mmCIF file of C-alpha atoms in Angstrom:
data_model
loop_
_atom_site.group_PDB
_atom_site.id
_atom_site.type_symbol
_atom_site.label_atom_id
_atom_site.label_comp_id
_atom_site.label_asym_id
_atom_site.label_seq_id
_atom_site.Cartn_x
_atom_site.Cartn_y
_atom_site.Cartn_z
ATOM 1 C CA MET W 1 -18.454 47.874 12.602
ATOM 2 C CA VAL W 2 -18.174 48.400 8.914
ATOM 3 C CA ARG W 3 -14.637 46.934 8.877
ATOM 4 C CA LEU W 4 -15.738 43.910 10.959
ATOM 5 C CA ALA W 5 -18.668 43.279 8.550
ATOM 6 C CA ALA W 6 -16.309 43.506 5.546
ATOM 7 C CA VAL W 7 -13.977 40.922 7.265
ATOM 8 C CA VAL W 8 -16.929 38.585 7.912
ATOM 9 C CA VAL W 9 -18.045 38.894 4.306
ATOM 10 C CA LEU W 10 -14.606 38.280 3.092
ATOM 11 C CA LEU W 11 -14.144 35.103 5.272
ATOM 12 C CA ALA W 12 -17.503 33.781 4.107
ATOM 13 C CA ALA W 13 -16.530 34.303 0.555
ATOM 14 C CA VAL W 14 -13.183 32.515 1.139
ATOM 15 C CA VAL W 15 -14.968 29.572 2.710
ATOM 16 C CA ALA W 16 -17.468 29.434 -0.133
ATOM 17 C CA VAL W 17 -14.767 29.400 -2.742
ATOM 18 C CA GLY W 18 -12.731 26.885 -0.802
ATOM 19 C CA TYR W 19 -15.739 24.559 -0.438
ATOM 20 C CA ALA W 20 -16.444 24.906 -4.170
ATOM 21 C CA VAL W 21 -12.870 23.956 -5.034
ATOM 22 C CA VAL W 22 -13.070 20.937 -2.647
ATOM 23 C CA VAL W 23 -16.381 19.803 -4.088
ATOM 24 C CA ARG W 24 -15.138 20.070 -7.639
ATOM 25 C CA ALA W 25 -11.555 18.748 -7.246
ATOM 26 C CA GLY W 26 -11.752 16.743 -3.995
ATOM 27 C CA PRO W 27 -12.899 13.205 -3.296
ATOM 28 C CA PRO W 28 -16.533 12.220 -3.722
ATOM 29 C CA SER W 29 -19.118 12.544 -0.965
ATOM 30 C CA GLU W 30 -21.027 9.571 0.413
ATOM 31 C CA ASP W 31 -24.067 10.747 -1.681
ATOM 32 C CA ASP W 32 -21.895 10.751 -4.764
ATOM 33 C CA LEU W 33 -20.802 7.209 -4.047
ATOM 34 C CA ARG W 34 -24.405 6.120 -3.512
ATOM 35 C CA GLU W 35 -25.452 7.557 -6.799
ATOM 36 C CA LYS W 36 -22.515 5.999 -8.548
ATOM 37 C CA ALA W 37 -23.198 2.648 -6.887
ATOM 38 C CA GLY W 38 -26.795 2.666 -8.048
ATOM 39 C CA LEU W 39 -28.363 2.964 -4.532
ATOM 40 C CA ILE W 40 -30.319 6.137 -5.033
ATOM 41 C CA GLY W 41 -33.974 5.209 -5.260
ATOM 42 C CA LYS W 42 -33.182 1.560 -4.673
ATOM 43 C CA GLN W 43 -36.068 -0.107 -2.643
ATOM 44 C CA GLU W 44 -34.376 -3.339 -1.712
ATOM 45 C CA LEU W 45 -30.848 -4.533 -1.123
ATOM 46 C CA LEU W 46 -30.077 -8.111 -2.169
ATOM 47 C CA ILE W 47 -27.404 -9.893 -0.264
ATOM 48 C CA GLY W 48 -26.152 -13.448 -0.954
ATOM 49 C CA VAL W 49 -25.459 -15.436 2.192
ATOM 50 C CA HIS W 50 -24.852 -19.085 3.139
ATOM 51 C CA ASP W 51 -27.735 -20.911 4.668
ATOM 52 C CA ASP W 52 -26.187 -24.077 6.238
ATOM 53 C CA ASN W 53 -23.513 -22.848 8.615
ATOM 54 C CA PRO W 54 -24.582 -22.613 12.322
ATOM 55 C CA GLY W 55 -22.988 -19.590 14.020
ATOM 56 C CA VAL W 56 -22.112 -17.971 10.760
ATOM 57 C CA SER W 57 -25.017 -18.036 8.437
ATOM 58 C CA LEU W 58 -27.934 -20.425 9.009
ATOM 59 C CA LEU W 59 -31.467 -20.466 7.704
ATOM 60 C CA ASP W 60 -34.169 -21.705 9.985
ATOM 61 C CA THR W 61 -36.421 -23.551 7.452
ATOM 62 C CA ARG W 62 -39.335 -23.340 9.844
ATOM 63 C CA THR W 63 -39.387 -19.642 10.376
ATOM 64 C CA GLY W 64 -37.476 -18.478 7.235
ATOM 65 C CA VAL W 65 -35.170 -16.446 9.505
ATOM 66 C CA PHE W 66 -31.343 -16.228 8.978
ATOM 67 C CA SER W 67 -28.976 -16.041 11.867
ATOM 68 C CA GLY W 68 -25.171 -15.900 12.566
ATOM 69 C CA PHE W 69 -22.168 -13.674 12.462
ATOM 70 C CA ASP W 70 -22.199 -13.078 8.717
ATOM 71 C CA ILE W 71 -25.930 -12.228 8.888
ATOM 72 C CA GLU W 72 -25.195 -9.483 11.442
ATOM 73 C CA ILE W 73 -22.363 -8.063 9.393
ATOM 74 C CA ALA W 74 -24.681 -7.998 6.337
ATOM 75 C CA TYR W 75 -27.356 -6.110 8.313
ATOM 76 C CA MET W 76 -24.719 -3.721 9.753
ATOM 77 C CA VAL W 77 -23.375 -2.752 6.326
ATOM 78 C CA ALA W 78 -26.869 -2.552 4.863
ATOM 79 C CA ALA W 79 -27.946 -0.056 7.627
ATOM 80 C CA ASP W 80 -24.926 2.062 6.897
ATOM 81 C CA LEU W 81 -25.881 1.993 3.238
ATOM 82 C CA GLY W 82 -29.232 3.419 4.215
ATOM 83 C CA PHE W 83 -31.358 0.237 4.183
ATOM 84 C CA ARG W 84 -33.590 -0.856 6.990
ATOM 85 C CA ARG W 85 -33.813 -4.563 7.896
ATOM 86 C CA SER W 86 -37.234 -4.773 6.159
ATOM 87 C CA GLU W 87 -35.545 -3.468 3.025
ATOM 88 C CA VAL W 88 -32.840 -6.184 3.086
ATOM 89 C CA ARG W 89 -33.426 -9.467 1.206
ATOM 90 C CA LEU W 90 -31.204 -12.227 2.172
ATOM 91 C CA LEU W 91 -30.822 -14.994 -0.433
ATOM 92 C CA PRO W 92 -28.996 -18.371 -0.188
ATOM 93 C CA ILE W 93 -25.876 -18.603 -2.297
ATOM 94 C CA GLU W 94 -23.619 -21.562 -2.911
ATOM 95 C CA SER W 95 -19.850 -21.306 -2.446
ATOM 96 C CA GLU W 96 -19.284 -21.827 -6.217
ATOM 97 C CA ASP W 97 -21.579 -18.913 -7.115
ATOM 98 C CA ARG W 98 -20.083 -16.264 -4.870
ATOM 99 C CA ASN W 99 -17.787 -14.971 -7.539
ATOM 100 C CA LYS W 100 -20.792 -14.726 -10.086
ATOM 101 C CA MET W 101 -22.995 -12.984 -7.503
ATOM 102 C CA GLN W 102 -25.708 -15.497 -8.233
ATOM 103 C CA ALA W 103 -28.066 -16.512 -5.331
ATOM 104 C CA ARG W 104 -31.289 -18.449 -5.361
ATOM 105 C CA SER W 105 -34.838 -17.033 -4.857
ATOM 106 C CA SER W 106 -37.605 -18.829 -3.021
ATOM 107 C CA ASP W 107 -38.864 -20.126 -6.399
ATOM 108 C CA ASN W 108 -35.422 -21.547 -7.112
ATOM 109 C CA GLN W 109 -34.497 -18.948 -9.704
ATOM 110 C CA PHE W 110 -30.997 -17.460 -9.977
ATOM 111 C CA VAL W 111 -30.854 -13.836 -8.859
ATOM 112 C CA THR W 112 -27.973 -11.366 -9.141
ATOM 113 C CA VAL W 113 -27.322 -9.906 -5.752
ATOM 114 C CA ASP W 114 -25.812 -6.558 -4.690
ATOM 115 C CA LEU W 115 -23.440 -8.003 -2.054
ATOM 116 C CA VAL W 116 -22.076 -11.360 -1.081
ATOM 117 C CA VAL W 117 -21.457 -11.835 2.593
ATOM 118 C CA ALA W 118 -20.613 -15.507 2.720
ATOM 119 C CA SER W 119 -17.390 -16.367 4.481
ATOM 120 C CA TYR W 120 -15.605 -15.534 1.218
ATOM 121 C CA SER W 121 -11.846 -15.580 1.762
ATOM 122 C CA ILE W 122 -9.800 -12.923 -0.040
ATOM 123 C CA THR W 123 -7.121 -14.462 -2.325
ATOM 124 C CA ARG W 124 -5.134 -13.214 -5.240
ATOM 125 C CA GLU W 125 -6.738 -15.645 -7.587
ATOM 126 C CA ARG W 126 -10.163 -14.605 -6.609
ATOM 127 C CA GLU W 127 -9.318 -10.889 -6.888
ATOM 128 C CA ASP W 128 -8.270 -11.452 -10.422
ATOM 129 C CA LEU W 129 -11.730 -12.692 -11.389
ATOM 130 C CA PRO W 130 -13.761 -10.112 -13.423
ATOM 131 C CA GLU W 131 -16.819 -10.148 -11.231
ATOM 132 C CA VAL W 132 -15.095 -10.102 -7.887
ATOM 133 C CA THR W 133 -14.414 -6.879 -6.015
ATOM 134 C CA PHE W 134 -13.522 -7.384 -2.367
ATOM 135 C CA SER W 135 -13.983 -5.020 0.541
ATOM 136 C CA VAL W 136 -11.418 -4.981 3.299
ATOM 137 C CA PRO W 137 -11.526 -7.990 5.538
ATOM 138 C CA TYR W 138 -14.216 -8.108 8.229
ATOM 139 C CA LEU W 139 -12.953 -11.272 10.008
ATOM 140 C CA LEU W 140 -9.697 -13.228 10.406
ATOM 141 C CA THR W 141 -9.721 -16.926 11.029
ATOM 142 C CA ASP W 142 -7.551 -20.033 10.326
ATOM 143 C CA GLN W 143 -7.895 -23.279 8.444
ATOM 144 C CA SER W 144 -8.702 -26.140 10.697
ATOM 145 C CA VAL W 145 -9.774 -29.812 10.826
ATOM 146 C CA VAL W 146 -12.727 -31.461 12.528
ATOM 147 C CA THR W 147 -12.999 -35.194 13.247
ATOM 148 C CA ARG W 148 -15.276 -37.424 15.268
ATOM 149 C CA HIS W 149 -14.689 -36.969 18.906
ATOM 150 C CA ASP W 150 -12.943 -40.400 19.444
ATOM 151 C CA HIS W 151 -10.316 -39.568 16.804
ATOM 152 C CA GLY W 152 -6.654 -39.168 17.797
ATOM 153 C CA ARG W 153 -4.930 -35.833 17.705
ATOM 154 C CA VAL W 154 -4.357 -34.166 14.328
ATOM 155 C CA ASN W 155 -1.314 -31.793 14.295
ATOM 156 C CA THR W 156 -0.955 -31.281 10.532
ATOM 157 C CA TYR W 157 -2.606 -32.281 7.350
ATOM 158 C CA ALA W 158 0.134 -34.884 6.969
ATOM 159 C CA ASP W 159 -1.383 -36.833 9.861
ATOM 160 C CA LEU W 160 -4.361 -37.533 7.618
ATOM 161 C CA ARG W 161 -2.253 -38.738 4.633
ATOM 162 C CA GLY W 162 -4.162 -41.436 2.763
ATOM 163 C CA ARG W 163 -7.302 -40.855 4.744
ATOM 164 C CA LYS W 164 -10.711 -39.554 3.327
ATOM 165 C CA VAL W 165 -10.976 -35.805 4.102
ATOM 166 C CA CYS W 166 -13.921 -33.813 2.953
ATOM 167 C CA SER W 167 -13.740 -30.199 1.748
ATOM 168 C CA ILE W 168 -15.671 -27.710 -0.354
ATOM 169 C CA SER W 169 -14.624 -27.769 -3.932
ATOM 170 C CA THR W 170 -13.979 -24.041 -3.982
ATOM 171 C CA SER W 171 -12.395 -23.855 -0.428
ATOM 172 C CA THR W 172 -8.942 -22.381 0.143
ATOM 173 C CA SER W 173 -8.221 -25.439 2.339
ATOM 174 C CA GLU W 174 -8.579 -27.781 -0.621
ATOM 175 C CA ASP W 175 -5.055 -27.384 -1.965
ATOM 176 C CA PRO W 176 -3.080 -27.676 1.349
ATOM 177 C CA ALA W 177 -4.973 -30.859 2.194
ATOM 178 C CA LYS W 178 -4.320 -32.234 -1.245
ATOM 179 C CA ASP W 179 -0.607 -31.416 -1.172
ATOM 180 C CA ALA W 180 -0.344 -33.311 2.028
ATOM 181 C CA GLY W 181 -1.600 -36.573 0.367
ATOM 182 C CA VAL W 182 -5.080 -36.935 1.797
ATOM 183 C CA GLU W 183 -7.775 -38.793 -0.180
ATOM 184 C CA GLN W 184 -9.900 -35.811 -1.070
ATOM 185 C CA VAL W 185 -13.750 -35.934 -1.041
ATOM 186 C CA THR W 186 -15.454 -32.728 -2.344
ATOM 187 C CA ARG W 187 -18.888 -31.444 -1.634
ATOM 188 C CA LEU W 188 -20.773 -28.226 -2.488
ATOM 189 C CA ARG W 189 -21.619 -27.363 1.211
ATOM 190 C CA THR W 190 -19.968 -27.678 4.497
ATOM 191 C CA SER W 191 -23.066 -29.303 5.979
ATOM 192 C CA GLU W 192 -22.778 -32.100 3.535
ATOM 193 C CA CYS W 193 -19.197 -32.678 4.584
ATOM 194 C CA ILE W 194 -20.285 -32.813 8.226
ATOM 195 C CA GLU W 195 -22.965 -35.360 7.445
ATOM 196 C CA ASP W 196 -20.376 -37.532 5.711
ATOM 197 C CA LEU W 197 -18.142 -37.279 8.825
ATOM 198 C CA LEU W 198 -20.982 -38.131 11.331
ATOM 199 C CA ALA W 199 -21.935 -41.143 9.055
ATOM 200 C CA GLY W 200 -18.358 -42.365 9.046
ATOM 201 C CA ARG W 201 -17.991 -41.991 5.313
ATOM 202 C CA VAL W 202 -14.960 -39.624 5.788
ATOM 203 C CA GLU W 203 -12.363 -39.321 8.527
ATOM 204 C CA ALA W 204 -12.160 -35.554 8.775
ATOM 205 C CA VAL W 205 -13.455 -32.294 7.361
ATOM 206 C CA THR W 206 -11.198 -29.339 6.619
ATOM 207 C CA GLN W 207 -12.535 -25.699 6.422
ATOM 208 C CA ASP W 208 -12.151 -22.405 8.104
ATOM 209 C CA ALA W 209 -12.263 -22.676 11.823
ATOM 210 C CA ALA W 210 -15.055 -20.160 12.165
ATOM 211 C CA LEU W 211 -17.204 -22.234 9.796
ATOM 212 C CA LEU W 212 -16.501 -25.527 11.622
ATOM 213 C CA ALA W 213 -16.929 -24.174 15.153
ATOM 214 C CA GLY W 214 -20.721 -23.950 14.911
ATOM 215 C CA PHE W 215 -20.912 -27.570 13.902
ATOM 216 C CA VAL W 216 -18.728 -28.712 16.808
ATOM 217 C CA LYS W 217 -20.909 -26.725 19.144
ATOM 218 C CA GLN W 218 -24.057 -28.105 17.532
ATOM 219 C CA TYR W 219 -22.863 -31.720 17.800
ATOM 220 C CA ARG W 220 -21.168 -31.347 21.229
ATOM 221 C CA GLY W 221 -19.628 -34.580 22.263
ATOM 222 C CA ARG W 222 -19.636 -36.071 18.752
ATOM 223 C CA LEU W 223 -17.078 -33.779 17.006
ATOM 224 C CA LYS W 224 -13.651 -32.440 17.870
ATOM 225 C CA MET W 225 -11.657 -29.536 16.414
ATOM 226 C CA HIS W 226 -7.851 -29.738 15.853
ATOM 227 C CA ASP W 227 -5.306 -27.008 15.705
ATOM 228 C CA ILE W 228 -3.198 -27.966 12.602
ATOM 229 C CA GLY W 229 -0.800 -25.043 13.012
ATOM 230 C CA GLN W 230 -1.473 -23.181 9.728
ATOM 231 C CA ASP W 231 0.303 -19.816 9.717
ATOM 232 C CA HIS W 232 -1.836 -18.551 6.865
ATOM 233 C CA GLN W 233 -4.867 -16.503 8.010
ATOM 234 C CA GLU W 234 -8.106 -16.598 6.090
ATOM 235 C CA ARG W 235 -9.480 -13.000 5.557
ATOM 236 C CA TRP W 236 -13.243 -12.776 4.894
ATOM 237 C CA GLY W 237 -14.348 -9.974 2.615
ATOM 238 C CA ILE W 238 -17.546 -8.784 1.060
ATOM 239 C CA ASN W 239 -17.841 -9.096 -2.701
ATOM 240 C CA THR W 240 -19.475 -6.145 -4.505
ATOM 241 C CA GLY W 241 -19.292 -7.752 -7.896
ATOM 242 C CA GLY W 242 -17.285 -5.122 -9.790
ATOM 243 C CA ASN W 243 -19.216 -2.150 -8.264
ATOM 244 C CA THR W 244 -16.223 -0.099 -6.943
ATOM 245 C CA ALA W 245 -18.335 2.649 -5.619
ATOM 246 C CA LEU W 246 -20.307 0.114 -3.618
ATOM 247 C CA ARG W 247 -17.068 -1.348 -2.408
ATOM 248 C CA ASP W 248 -15.952 1.993 -1.138
ATOM 249 C CA LEU W 249 -19.230 2.466 0.770
ATOM 250 C CA VAL W 250 -18.858 -0.984 2.326
ATOM 251 C CA ASN W 251 -15.287 -0.135 3.303
ATOM 252 C CA LEU W 252 -16.497 3.099 4.812
ATOM 253 C CA SER W 253 -18.962 1.137 6.967
ATOM 254 C CA LEU W 254 -16.291 -1.277 8.119
ATOM 255 C CA TYR W 255 -13.859 1.746 8.799
ATOM 256 C CA ASP W 256 -16.502 3.366 10.908
ATOM 257 C CA SER W 257 -17.282 0.199 12.802
ATOM 258 C CA ARG W 258 -13.612 -0.327 13.450
ATOM 259 C CA HIS W 259 -12.679 3.080 14.677
ATOM 260 C CA ASP W 260 -15.932 4.395 16.314
ATOM 261 C CA PRO W 261 -15.623 3.455 20.037
ATOM 262 C CA THR W 262 -19.373 3.844 20.452
ATOM 263 C CA ASP W 263 -20.180 1.367 17.681
ATOM 264 C CA GLN W 264 -20.317 -2.179 19.219
ATOM 265 C CA ARG W 265 -22.165 -3.959 16.453
ATOM 266 C CA TRP W 266 -19.263 -6.045 15.305
ATOM 267 C CA GLU W 267 -18.242 -6.914 18.834
ATOM 268 C CA ASP W 268 -21.816 -7.943 19.789
ATOM 269 C CA ALA W 269 -22.060 -10.108 16.739
ATOM 270 C CA PHE W 270 -18.686 -11.770 17.544
ATOM 271 C CA ASP W 271 -19.636 -12.404 21.131
ATOM 272 C CA GLU W 272 -23.023 -13.913 20.368
ATOM 273 C CA HIS W 273 -22.093 -16.161 17.442
ATOM 274 C CA LEU W 274 -18.360 -16.939 17.516
ATOM 275 C CA ARG W 275 -17.001 -16.399 21.009
ATOM 276 C CA SER W 276 -19.807 -18.566 22.305
ATOM 277 C CA ALA W 277 -18.454 -21.440 20.224
ATOM 278 C CA GLN W 278 -14.903 -21.183 21.527
ATOM 279 C CA PRO W 279 -15.016 -23.539 24.548
ATOM 280 C CA ASP W 280 -16.159 -26.360 22.284
ATOM 281 C CA SER W 281 -13.434 -25.697 19.717
ATOM 282 C CA LEU W 282 -10.296 -25.765 21.879
ATOM 283 C CA PRO W 283 -7.361 -25.928 21.287
ATOM 284 C CA GLN W 284 -8.211 -24.161 17.926
ATOM 285 C CA GLN W 285 -8.994 -20.459 18.083
ATOM 286 C CA VAL W 286 -12.218 -19.837 16.331
ATOM 287 C CA ALA W 287 -11.354 -16.380 14.995
ATOM 288 C CA VAL W 288 -9.501 -13.243 16.029
ATOM 289 C CA ASP W 289 -11.692 -11.440 18.438
ATOM 290 C CA ARG W 290 -10.943 -7.944 17.093
ATOM 291 C CA GLN W 291 -12.292 -6.523 13.891
ATOM 292 C CA PRO W 292 -9.461 -6.203 11.320
ATOM 293 C CA ASP W 293 -8.222 -2.743 10.701
ATOM 294 C CA ALA W 294 -9.625 -0.898 7.736
ATOM 295 C CA ARG W 295 -7.982 1.700 5.664
ATOM 296 C CA ARG W 296 -9.526 5.137 5.645
ATOM 297 C CA VAL W 297 -11.710 5.663 2.541
ATOM 298 C CA ASP W 298 -11.076 8.657 0.290
ATOM 299 C CA VAL W 299 -14.446 10.273 0.730
ATOM 300 C CA ARG W 300 -15.412 13.872 1.477
ATOM 301 C CA ARG W 301 -16.411 14.454 5.105
ATOM 302 C CA TRP W 302 -15.905 17.233 7.505
ATOM 303 C CA PRO W 303 -13.172 16.420 10.071
ATOM 304 C CA TRP W 304 -15.804 16.034 12.844
ATOM 305 C CA GLU W 305 -17.748 13.495 10.874
ATOM 306 C CA TRP W 306 -14.980 10.887 10.924
ATOM 307 C CA PRO W 307 -15.114 8.582 13.952
ATOM 308 C CA ALA W 308 -12.566 9.175 16.739
ATOM 309 C CA ARG W 309 -9.896 6.569 17.033
ATOM 310 C CA THR W 310 -9.628 4.798 20.352
ATOM 311 C CA PRO W 311 -6.334 5.493 22.203
#
């Protein structure tokens, strides 16, 4: 018994020493990252989102409630960061302000947000901006074109050469359309482009398919989506504005969501807001119906704390 007790004490000491070594020299814990990210003691998480994109991120001006795929992703990540829905404040943000993390408050003041979840495509040029720090992608979609329903088939941007095509001034679809020789009309918001299209002021609108699909569904019978055969995928990421610790925590949330077979939050959001728009958007695929893979975050967890991969 004495020998057994000595062995137990020895093993405990080894475990304690090993744990101390891991804590001191190993990767940070989630609490370490929360402290570094400035989340400890934070009472409210501010998230910049679009407010004019049905199916993705839309504000009901009557109720003040946001809805859409991006909104559910924002709440999912916020919950994993430790914030209840009542502790999350969603603020409208324009496309041109996503890199600056500047949203608008109800009294029309600019407010610096903690996260931007606003259909923000990851590009090398944006990653090089000093205030942009992207998470891993949370959605894959394509660039596409919408016309009025009676328009002929559009196979490429070249089919719209010399025609008025509306796009967002900061959109990744702006350059390909311009290179094809379209007469470009730029607006600040996708909804403004759609208004121009419905009024006949432009012949087409180009944007990410996931952003256009909600409008095609909303104006069923009046708008038509075209598959223009772009082989470049748009990868939507969350901007943490230079806060790398917060980025790691967001990536951890997306990793867990992707690899935990019991976590269906991403799938439920996709089914409700994007898959439901697919029938009206054919032949264009609205978005890839599987969450993009996420690299494992270098964070200290016990082996059983990591989600199990599905076979």
